[in-house]
Coordinates of C-alpha atoms and ligand atoms in Angstrom, one line a residue:
M1 CA 0.0 0.0 0.0
E2 CA 1.3 3.5 -0.9
G3 CA 1.1 6.1 1.8
F4 CA -1.7 6.7 4.2
T5 CA -5.2 5.2 4.0
T6 CA -8.3 6.2 6.0
L7 CA -9.6 3.9 8.7
T8 CA -13.0 4.1 10.4
V9 CA -13.4 3.4 14.1
A10 CA -15.9 0.5 14.5
D11 CA -15.7 0.0 18.3
V12 CA -14.1 1.6 21.4
E13 CA -13.7 -0.5 24.5
Y14 CA -12.5 1.3 27.7
D15 CA -10.1 -1.3 29.0
T16 CA -8.9 0.5 32.1
D17 CA -9.3 4.1 33.4
E18 CA -6.4 5.2 31.2
S19 CA -6.6 2.9 28.2
A20 CA -8.8 1.9 25.3
L21 CA -9.0 -0.9 22.7
I22 CA -10.0 0.5 19.4
T23 CA -11.3 -1.7 16.5
F24 CA -11.4 -0.5 12.9
A25 CA -13.9 -1.4 10.3
E26 CA -11.4 -2.0 7.6
H27 CA -9.4 -5.1 7.1
L28 CA -5.7 -4.5 6.3
P29 CA -3.3 -7.4 5.9
F30 CA -1.1 -7.7 9.0
R31 CA 1.2 -10.1 10.9
H32 CA 1.0 -10.7 14.6
G33 CA 3.3 -8.3 16.6
Q34 CA 3.1 -5.5 13.9
H35 CA 1.9 -1.9 14.6
L36 CA 0.0 0.8 12.9
V37 CA 1.3 4.3 12.4
L38 CA -1.7 6.7 12.9
R39 CA -1.8 10.3 11.7
R40 CA -4.2 13.1 12.6
E41 CA -4.2 16.8 12.9
I42 CA -4.9 17.7 16.6
E43 CA -4.9 21.3 17.9
G44 CA -3.5 22.5 14.5
E45 CA -0.6 20.1 14.7
E46 CA 0.1 16.9 12.6
V47 CA 0.6 14.1 15.1
R48 CA 1.9 10.7 14.3
R49 CA 2.1 7.8 16.7
S50 CA 2.6 4.0 16.4
Y51 CA 0.3 1.6 18.2
S52 CA 0.7 -2.1 18.3
L53 CA -2.0 -4.3 17.0
C54 CA -3.7 -6.5 19.6
S55 CA -6.0 -8.5 17.4
R56 CA -7.7 -11.6 18.9
A57 CA -6.7 -14.0 16.2
P58 CA -4.2 -14.2 13.4
N59 CA -6.7 -12.8 10.9
G60 CA -9.0 -11.0 13.4
A61 CA -10.3 -7.5 13.2
L62 CA -7.8 -4.7 13.1
R63 CA -7.5 -3.6 16.8
I64 CA -5.1 -1.5 18.7
G65 CA -4.5 -0.9 22.4
V66 CA -3.8 2.6 23.6
K67 CA -2.6 3.7 27.0
R68 CA -2.9 7.5 27.7
V69 CA 0.4 9.2 28.3
P70 CA 0.5 12.6 30.2
E71 CA 0.0 15.4 27.7
G72 CA -0.1 12.9 24.8
L73 CA -2.2 14.5 22.1
M74 CA -3.0 11.3 20.2
S75 CA -3.3 9.0 23.2
T76 CA -5.7 11.4 24.9
W77 CA -7.9 11.7 21.8
L78 CA -7.9 7.9 21.4
T79 CA -8.7 7.1 25.0
R80 CA -11.2 9.9 25.8
E81 CA -12.7 11.4 22.7
V82 CA -12.8 9.0 19.8
R83 CA -16.1 7.5 18.9
P84 CA -17.4 4.8 16.4
G85 CA -17.6 6.4 13.0
D86 CA -14.6 8.7 13.5
Q87 CA -11.9 8.5 10.9
I88 CA -8.1 8.5 11.1
E89 CA -5.3 8.0 8.6
A90 CA -2.9 5.1 8.9
L91 CA 0.0 3.5 7.2
A92 CA -0.1 -0.2 6.3
P93 CA 0.8 -2.4 9.4
S94 CA 4.5 -2.8 9.7
G95 CA 7.2 -4.0 12.1
N96 CA 9.5 -7.0 12.7
F97 CA 8.3 -8.2 16.1
T98 CA 6.9 -11.4 14.5
H99 CA 8.0 -14.8 13.3
E100 CA 6.8 -17.9 11.5
P101 CA 5.9 -20.6 14.0
A102 CA 7.8 -23.8 13.3
T103 CA 5.8 -26.6 11.7
D104 CA 8.1 -29.5 12.7
S105 CA 8.4 -29.2 16.5
V106 CA 6.6 -28.0 19.6
E107 CA 7.4 -24.4 20.3
R108 CA 7.7 -23.1 23.8
H109 CA 7.6 -19.3 24.3
M110 CA 8.5 -17.0 27.2
M111 CA 6.9 -13.6 27.0
I112 CA 7.5 -10.6 29.3
A113 CA 5.4 -7.5 28.9
A114 CA 5.2 -4.3 30.9
G115 CA 2.3 -2.0 30.8
S116 CA 1.0 -1.3 27.3
G117 CA 3.8 -3.6 26.1
I118 CA 1.2 -6.3 26.4
T119 CA -0.4 -5.2 23.1
P120 CA 2.0 -6.8 20.6
I121 CA 2.7 -9.6 23.0
F122 CA -1.0 -10.5 23.1
S123 CA -1.1 -10.6 19.4
V124 CA 2.0 -12.9 19.2
M125 CA 0.5 -15.1 21.9
A126 CA -2.9 -15.4 20.3
T127 CA -1.3 -16.3 17.0
V128 CA 1.1 -19.0 18.2
L129 CA -1.6 -20.6 20.3
A130 CA -4.1 -20.6 17.4
E131 CA -1.6 -21.7 14.7
R132 CA 0.1 -24.4 16.7
H133 CA -2.1 -26.6 18.8
D134 CA 0.8 -27.8 20.9
A135 CA 2.5 -24.5 21.5
E136 CA 3.1 -23.5 25.1
V137 CA 3.3 -19.9 26.4
D138 CA 4.5 -18.5 29.7
L139 CA 3.7 -14.8 30.3
L140 CA 5.1 -12.6 32.9
Y141 CA 3.0 -9.4 32.9
I142 CA 4.2 -6.4 34.9
N143 CA 2.0 -3.4 35.7
R144 CA 1.9 -0.6 38.3
A145 CA -1.3 -2.0 39.8
S146 CA -4.1 -4.4 39.0
N147 CA -6.4 -1.5 37.9
S148 CA -3.9 -0.4 35.3
T149 CA -3.6 -3.9 33.7
M150 CA -4.7 -3.8 30.0
L151 CA -6.3 -6.7 28.1
I152 CA -6.9 -8.8 31.3
D153 CA -10.2 -10.2 30.0
D154 CA -8.6 -11.2 26.7
L155 CA -5.7 -12.8 28.4
E156 CA -8.0 -14.8 30.7
D157 CA -10.1 -15.9 27.7
L158 CA -7.0 -17.0 26.0
R159 CA -5.9 -19.0 29.0
D160 CA -9.4 -20.6 29.2
A161 CA -9.4 -21.5 25.5
H162 CA -6.0 -23.2 25.7
L163 CA -6.1 -24.9 29.1
G164 CA -2.8 -26.3 30.2
R165 CA -0.8 -24.5 27.5
V166 CA -0.8 -20.9 28.9
R167 CA 0.7 -19.8 32.2
I168 CA 0.2 -16.2 33.2
T169 CA 2.0 -14.5 36.1
Y170 CA 1.0 -11.0 37.1
A171 CA 3.5 -8.7 38.9
F172 CA 2.9 -5.2 40.2
T173 CA 5.4 -2.5 40.9
R174 CA 3.2 -0.4 43.3
E175 CA 0.9 -3.0 44.8
S176 CA 1.7 -5.9 47.1
G177 CA 0.9 -9.3 45.6
D178 CA 0.8 -12.8 47.0
A179 CA 4.5 -13.2 46.7
A180 CA 7.2 -10.6 47.5
L181 CA 9.0 -11.7 44.3
L182 CA 6.1 -10.3 42.2
S183 CA 6.0 -6.9 43.9
G184 CA 8.3 -3.9 43.3
R185 CA 10.6 -2.9 40.5
P186 CA 11.8 -5.7 38.2
D187 CA 15.5 -4.8 38.0
R188 CA 18.2 -7.2 36.9
N189 CA 18.5 -8.8 40.3
R190 CA 14.8 -9.4 40.5
L191 CA 14.8 -10.9 37.0
E192 CA 17.5 -13.3 38.1
E193 CA 15.4 -14.3 41.1
L194 CA 12.4 -14.9 38.8
I195 CA 14.5 -17.1 36.6
T196 CA 15.7 -19.1 39.6
A197 CA 12.0 -19.4 40.7
G198 CA 11.0 -20.7 37.3
L199 CA 8.7 -17.8 36.6
I200 CA 10.9 -16.7 33.8
R201 CA 12.0 -19.6 31.7
A202 CA 15.3 -19.4 29.7
D203 CA 14.8 -23.0 28.4
V204 CA 12.3 -22.0 25.7
D205 CA 12.5 -21.8 22.0
H206 CA 11.6 -18.1 21.7
A207 CA 11.4 -15.2 24.2
W208 CA 9.4 -12.1 23.5
L209 CA 10.0 -8.9 25.4
C210 CA 8.1 -5.6 25.2
G211 CA 8.1 -2.6 27.5
P212 CA 10.5 0.2 28.6
L213 CA 14.1 0.2 27.5
A214 CA 15.7 -0.6 30.9
L215 CA 13.4 -3.6 31.5
V216 CA 13.9 -5.0 28.0
E217 CA 17.7 -4.6 28.2
D218 CA 17.8 -6.3 31.6
A219 CA 15.5 -9.1 30.6
R220 CA 17.3 -9.7 27.4
A221 CA 20.7 -9.8 29.1
A222 CA 19.4 -12.2 31.8
L223 CA 17.9 -14.6 29.2
I224 CA 21.1 -14.6 27.1
H225 CA 23.2 -15.1 30.3
H226 CA 21.1 -18.2 31.0
G227 CA 21.7 -19.7 27.7
M228 CA 19.2 -18.3 25.2
P229 CA 20.6 -17.6 21.8
S230 CA 20.3 -13.8 21.2
E231 CA 18.5 -14.3 17.8
R232 CA 15.7 -16.0 19.7
V233 CA 15.2 -13.2 22.1
H234 CA 12.8 -10.9 20.2
F235 CA 12.1 -7.4 21.6
E236 CA 10.0 -4.4 20.9
L237 CA 10.5 -1.1 22.7
F238 CA 8.0 1.5 23.8
G239 CA 10.5 4.4 24.2
T240 CA 14.2 4.8 24.4
D241 CA 14.6 6.9 27.6
G242 CA 15.8 9.8 25.5
R243 CA 18.8 8.0 24.0
A244 CA 17.7 8.6 20.4
K245 CA 18.8 11.7 18.6
R246 CA 15.7 13.9 17.7
S247 CA 15.3 15.8 14.5
V248 CA 16.7 19.3 14.1
T249 CA 14.0 22.0 13.8
S250 CA 14.0 24.1 10.7
E251 CA 14.8 27.2 12.8
A252 CA 17.8 25.4 14.4
R253 CA 19.1 23.9 11.2
S254 CA 22.6 24.9 10.2
A255 CA 23.0 26.5 6.8
T256 CA 26.0 24.3 6.0
V257 CA 25.3 21.5 3.5
V258 CA 27.4 18.5 4.4
A259 CA 26.1 16.0 1.8
S260 CA 23.7 15.5 -1.0
G261 CA 21.9 12.5 -2.4
R262 CA 18.9 10.9 -4.0
A263 CA 15.9 9.1 -2.5
T264 CA 13.5 6.8 -4.2
L265 CA 10.0 6.7 -2.8
H266 CA 6.8 5.3 -4.4
G267 CA 8.8 4.7 -7.5
R268 CA 9.9 8.3 -7.9
E269 CA 13.4 9.6 -7.3
S270 CA 14.1 13.0 -5.7
G271 CA 17.4 14.8 -4.9
F272 CA 18.1 16.2 -1.5
E273 CA 20.7 18.1 0.5
V274 CA 21.8 17.2 4.1
H275 CA 22.5 20.1 6.4
E276 CA 24.9 19.8 9.2
G277 CA 23.5 17.9 12.2
E278 CA 20.3 16.7 10.5
S279 CA 19.2 13.2 9.8
I280 CA 18.7 11.7 6.4
L281 CA 15.0 11.5 7.1
D282 CA 14.8 15.2 7.8
A283 CA 16.7 16.0 4.7
V284 CA 14.5 13.8 2.5
R285 CA 11.3 15.0 4.1
R286 CA 12.0 18.6 2.9
V287 CA 11.7 17.5 -0.7
R288 CA 9.3 14.5 -0.1
P289 CA 6.8 15.3 2.6
D290 CA 5.2 11.9 1.9
T291 CA 8.3 10.1 3.4
P292 CA 7.0 7.6 6.1
F293 CA 8.1 8.0 9.7
S294 CA 6.6 7.9 13.2
C295 CA 8.6 7.7 16.4
Q296 CA 11.8 9.4 15.2
A297 CA 13.5 7.5 18.0
G298 CA 15.0 4.5 16.2
V299 CA 12.3 2.1 17.4
C300 CA 9.4 1.7 15.0
S301 CA 11.3 1.1 11.8
T302 CA 8.7 3.1 9.8
C303 CA 11.4 5.2 8.3
Q304 CA 13.6 2.3 7.1
A305 CA 15.2 2.4 3.7
R306 CA 17.9 0.6 1.9
L307 CA 21.3 2.5 1.6
L308 CA 22.5 1.9 -1.9
C309 CA 25.4 4.4 -1.9
G310 CA 27.3 6.6 0.6
E311 CA 28.3 6.4 4.2
I312 CA 26.0 7.0 7.2
E313 CA 26.2 6.4 10.9
M314 CA 23.1 5.4 12.9
Q315 CA 22.8 7.2 16.2
V316 CA 20.8 4.4 17.8
N317 CA 19.0 1.3 16.4
Y318 CA 16.3 -0.5 18.2
G319 CA 14.3 -1.4 15.1
L320 CA 16.5 -3.4 12.8
T321 CA 18.0 -6.9 13.2
E322 CA 21.6 -7.6 12.4
S323 CA 20.6 -9.5 9.2
E324 CA 18.5 -6.5 8.1
I325 CA 21.5 -4.2 8.6
A326 CA 23.6 -6.7 6.7
R327 CA 21.1 -6.4 3.8
G328 CA 21.7 -2.6 3.7
L329 CA 18.7 -1.4 5.7
V330 CA 19.0 1.7 7.8
L331 CA 16.7 3.8 10.0
T332 CA 16.8 7.1 8.2
C333 CA 15.6 9.0 11.3
Q334 CA 18.8 8.0 13.1
S335 CA 21.2 8.1 10.1
H336 CA 23.7 10.9 9.6
A337 CA 26.0 11.4 6.7
T338 CA 29.7 10.7 7.5
G339 CA 31.3 10.5 4.0
A340 CA 31.9 12.7 1.0
D341 CA 30.0 10.5 -1.5
D342 CA 26.4 11.1 -2.5
I343 CA 23.9 9.2 -0.4
V344 CA 21.4 7.1 -2.3
V345 CA 18.5 5.5 -0.4
D346 CA 15.5 3.5 -1.5
F347 CA 12.4 3.6 0.7
D348 CA 10.5 1.1 -1.6
V349 CA 12.0 -1.9 0.1
Ligands
LIG1 S1 10.6 6.9 12.6 FE1 10.6 5.2 14.0 S2 12.5 4.3 13.7 FE2 12.6 6.0 12.4

């Protein structure tokens, strides 16, 4: 699909006091674990945000889960104001937090989700359980408190529908639970204790992590330390704790041009100039406002392109795998020119 398409809200379910599950009327092809980039003008400003799909079945209705963030224009609109019949623009579902379940062996999965990180995890979980009738899933689901726990009814329905194959452990950071181990901040030491207690399993075929950067980094390190191959520890981030380099505003942009190049998008090539300090995405967007992007933090991969010529350096990369980088893919929102050659990028990958 080229560019944005219009989606119509079919249903809004208020999941907790601060979150909503929004189902769209249209059916777009997607894979479990992928996300939608939504675009809307709010208070005179174009706002783009990515929300993970949390559809109930591999080919279920297109549904996203949204948790309100303080002063978040899009999340406030989606969790307080949106109504069935409202329309919003969206890019085609995208993202790499997904995989093909094996057909020749039983798959065991360990999933760790924090807060709204449950949304893509739920989608992966529903799919592996539906597609493989012998798949097993352990989920550790961390929230501030029980009343901020998203998708709890859907998770319990999933557990009931797949009795004996789903184990869910709830942990709370600001609420005392049955076990001290499941209360408080899940730092690296606590994660090690949870592995020792068997509540996090490192002897599985795949691990899936989604939440804030510190938790994902700690959980990933702990699982790898306990023998999981790194390529089987899949992760998706909801934020980078400010480590990503943000775009340079037009007022702050240096007048010095440090590189030039060509970008192909939707089959059309455009020339661009890169000013000192700005990303390739910012440079391309000046001549091609239709360039896809969302988080501008190196997480969502919406801005990915193939680098065909030139030298760049990525400030951070939380969205591309090593094999994708080896195939020449770059996150243009984090890419900065480092060489003298022209930069040639292809967004039609
Ligand atoms: S816009 Fe999200 S990774 Fe670049």
